[in-house]
Amino acid sequence: LIVFLFVLFIFSFLDRINIGFAGLTMGRDLGLSATMFGLATTLFYAAYVIFGIPSNIMLSIVGARRWIATIMVLWGIASTATMFATGPTSLYVLRILVGITEAGFLPGILLYLTFWFPAYFRARANALFMVAMPVTTALGSIVSGYILSLDGVMALKGWQWLFLLEGFPSVLLGVMVWFWLD
């Protein structure tokens, strides 16, 4: 269970940090100033903060498996759709959608862990799960750098490949959550 949740968190965190790597070329391609690009990042986190509690209220209503699967599929779609951004407005809308849909994941999983692990093991389970953040940061930069080098393949920019290859797996993992988590 922890290994599966660890993989889920890797893709959740990757969706948060990939905008920074995409920004190396995306800003120029979309005609974004540094301020506009920064606003896109801020809008993600604003939506993430605002929708964290409502998302977890939904989790308690519909159940962890259904809600986590749903938000994963939705944030995967929104993150992947970022490859089609054409300017600041579309980027802002998509980053807000990613923030809204991703907001309930971390607190939802931490709650979910309380259902599976007794109190004496819970801190260890949480720690093993949370290690995904530094692992994603370390490996994400290497993977993102490689993906960005795909610039021009099949007429896509490197940053478009980044959102496709780092966003779409969340859709597939969300479907797996539906069948694997209880």
mmCIF file of C-alpha atoms in Angstrom, residues 28-141:
data_model
loop_
_atom_site.group_PDB
_atom_site.id
_atom_site.type_symbol
_atom_site.label_atom_id
_atom_site.label_comp_id
_atom_site.label_asym_id
_atom_site.label_seq_id
_atom_site.Cartn_x
_atom_site.Cartn_y
_atom_site.Cartn_z
ATOM 1 C CA ARG A 28 8.814 32.670 -24.266
ATOM 2 C CA ASP A 29 6.558 30.499 -26.432
ATOM 3 C CA LEU A 30 3.376 31.876 -24.850
ATOM 4 C CA GLY A 31 4.581 35.457 -24.590
ATOM 5 C CA LEU A 32 4.557 35.495 -20.795
ATOM 6 C CA SER A 33 6.521 37.944 -18.703
ATOM 7 C CA ALA A 34 8.150 36.716 -15.499
ATOM 8 C CA THR A 35 5.295 38.344 -13.567
ATOM 9 C CA MET A 36 2.646 36.566 -15.641
ATOM 10 C CA PHE A 37 4.396 33.251 -15.193
ATOM 11 C CA GLY A 38 4.675 33.866 -11.457
ATOM 12 C CA LEU A 39 0.953 34.613 -11.334
ATOM 13 C CA ALA A 40 0.222 31.217 -12.913
ATOM 14 C CA THR A 41 2.167 29.562 -10.088
ATOM 15 C CA THR A 42 0.444 31.695 -7.453
ATOM 16 C CA LEU A 43 -3.005 30.877 -8.838
ATOM 17 C CA PHE A 44 -2.283 27.154 -8.500
ATOM 18 C CA TYR A 45 -1.370 27.530 -4.830
ATOM 19 C CA ALA A 46 -4.276 29.894 -4.102
ATOM 20 C CA ALA A 47 -6.733 27.343 -5.510
ATOM 21 C CA TYR A 48 -4.905 24.555 -3.659
ATOM 22 C CA VAL A 49 -5.271 26.351 -0.316
ATOM 23 C CA ILE A 50 -8.885 27.462 -0.855
ATOM 24 C CA PHE A 51 -10.139 24.046 -1.976
ATOM 25 C CA GLY A 52 -8.229 21.819 0.471
ATOM 26 C CA ILE A 53 -10.955 21.753 3.110
ATOM 27 C CA PRO A 54 -13.946 21.497 0.724
ATOM 28 C CA SER A 55 -12.175 18.672 -1.089
ATOM 29 C CA ASN A 56 -11.772 16.720 2.118
ATOM 30 C CA ILE A 57 -15.385 17.323 3.053
ATOM 31 C CA MET A 58 -16.226 15.645 -0.270
ATOM 32 C CA LEU A 59 -13.865 12.804 0.623
ATOM 33 C CA SER A 60 -15.828 12.180 3.818
ATOM 34 C CA ILE A 61 -19.107 12.208 1.857
ATOM 35 C CA VAL A 62 -18.200 9.994 -1.116
ATOM 36 C CA GLY A 63 -15.368 7.942 0.396
ATOM 37 C CA ALA A 64 -11.609 7.978 -0.003
ATOM 38 C CA ARG A 65 -11.347 5.562 -2.918
ATOM 39 C CA ARG A 66 -13.910 7.340 -5.076
ATOM 40 C CA TRP A 67 -12.741 10.851 -4.253
ATOM 41 C CA ILE A 68 -9.007 10.240 -4.600
ATOM 42 C CA ALA A 69 -9.566 8.408 -7.892
ATOM 43 C CA THR A 70 -11.763 11.247 -9.169
ATOM 44 C CA ILE A 71 -9.422 14.082 -8.252
ATOM 45 C CA MET A 72 -6.432 12.219 -9.676
ATOM 46 C CA VAL A 73 -8.137 11.712 -13.026
ATOM 47 C CA LEU A 74 -9.274 15.349 -13.073
ATOM 48 C CA TRP A 75 -5.897 16.840 -12.144
ATOM 49 C CA GLY A 76 -4.228 14.535 -14.651
ATOM 50 C CA ILE A 77 -6.542 15.825 -17.366
ATOM 51 C CA ALA A 78 -6.027 19.467 -16.331
ATOM 52 C CA SER A 79 -2.263 19.062 -16.093
ATOM 53 C CA THR A 80 -2.067 17.287 -19.441
ATOM 54 C CA ALA A 81 -4.323 19.940 -20.998
ATOM 55 C CA THR A 82 -1.740 22.541 -19.995
ATOM 56 C CA MET A 83 0.192 21.393 -23.058
ATOM 57 C CA PHE A 84 -2.503 23.173 -25.095
ATOM 58 C CA ALA A 85 -2.158 26.530 -23.317
ATOM 59 C CA THR A 86 -1.929 29.349 -25.848
ATOM 60 C CA GLY A 87 -1.413 32.355 -23.613
ATOM 61 C CA PRO A 88 -1.734 33.686 -20.100
ATOM 62 C CA THR A 89 -5.507 33.248 -19.723
ATOM 63 C CA SER A 90 -5.578 29.583 -20.706
ATOM 64 C CA LEU A 91 -2.521 28.899 -18.543
ATOM 65 C CA TYR A 92 -4.139 30.640 -15.551
ATOM 66 C CA VAL A 93 -7.386 28.688 -15.926
ATOM 67 C CA LEU A 94 -5.573 25.364 -16.234
ATOM 68 C CA ARG A 95 -3.295 26.023 -13.243
ATOM 69 C CA ILE A 96 -6.336 26.969 -11.150
ATOM 70 C CA LEU A 97 -8.023 23.710 -12.199
ATOM 71 C CA VAL A 98 -4.931 21.704 -11.273
ATOM 72 C CA GLY A 99 -4.856 23.456 -7.882
ATOM 73 C CA ILE A 100 -8.552 22.830 -7.231
ATOM 74 C CA THR A 101 -8.394 19.164 -8.165
ATOM 75 C CA GLU A 102 -5.089 18.412 -6.463
ATOM 76 C CA ALA A 103 -6.003 20.185 -3.202
ATOM 77 C CA GLY A 104 -7.545 17.189 -1.492
ATOM 78 C CA PHE A 105 -4.914 14.620 -2.352
ATOM 79 C CA LEU A 106 -2.289 15.028 0.374
ATOM 80 C CA PRO A 107 -4.685 15.550 3.290
ATOM 81 C CA GLY A 108 -6.947 12.849 1.873
ATOM 82 C CA ILE A 109 -4.145 10.301 1.732
ATOM 83 C CA LEU A 110 -2.974 11.225 5.230
ATOM 84 C CA LEU A 111 -6.529 10.599 6.442
ATOM 85 C CA TYR A 112 -6.677 7.382 4.420
ATOM 86 C CA LEU A 113 -3.516 6.135 6.150
ATOM 87 C CA THR A 114 -5.334 6.364 9.501
ATOM 88 C CA PHE A 115 -7.817 3.775 8.221
ATOM 89 C CA TRP A 116 -5.099 1.301 7.311
ATOM 90 C CA PHE A 117 -2.385 1.669 9.906
ATOM 91 C CA PRO A 118 -2.614 1.427 13.684
ATOM 92 C CA ALA A 119 -1.500 4.463 15.685
ATOM 93 C CA TYR A 120 1.847 2.913 16.667
ATOM 94 C CA PHE A 121 2.844 2.501 12.971
ATOM 95 C CA ARG A 122 1.169 5.598 11.548
ATOM 96 C CA ALA A 123 4.124 7.973 11.943
ATOM 97 C CA ARG A 124 6.348 5.544 10.040
ATOM 98 C CA ALA A 125 3.738 5.137 7.289
ATOM 99 C CA ASN A 126 3.363 8.927 6.999
ATOM 100 C CA ALA A 127 7.131 9.403 6.875
ATOM 101 C CA LEU A 128 7.573 6.753 4.176
ATOM 102 C CA PHE A 129 4.808 8.392 2.157
ATOM 103 C CA MET A 130 6.186 11.925 2.597
ATOM 104 C CA VAL A 131 9.656 10.924 1.366
ATOM 105 C CA ALA A 132 8.105 11.130 -2.107
ATOM 106 C CA MET A 133 8.516 14.944 -2.026
ATOM 107 C CA PRO A 134 12.326 15.099 -1.904
ATOM 108 C CA VAL A 135 12.597 12.054 -4.167
ATOM 109 C CA THR A 136 10.370 13.769 -6.734
ATOM 110 C CA THR A 137 12.340 16.998 -6.501
ATOM 111 C CA ALA A 138 15.630 15.164 -7.044
ATOM 112 C CA LEU A 139 14.485 12.824 -9.802
ATOM 113 C CA GLY A 140 11.962 15.240 -11.297
ATOM 114 C CA SER A 141 14.675 17.638 -12.383
#
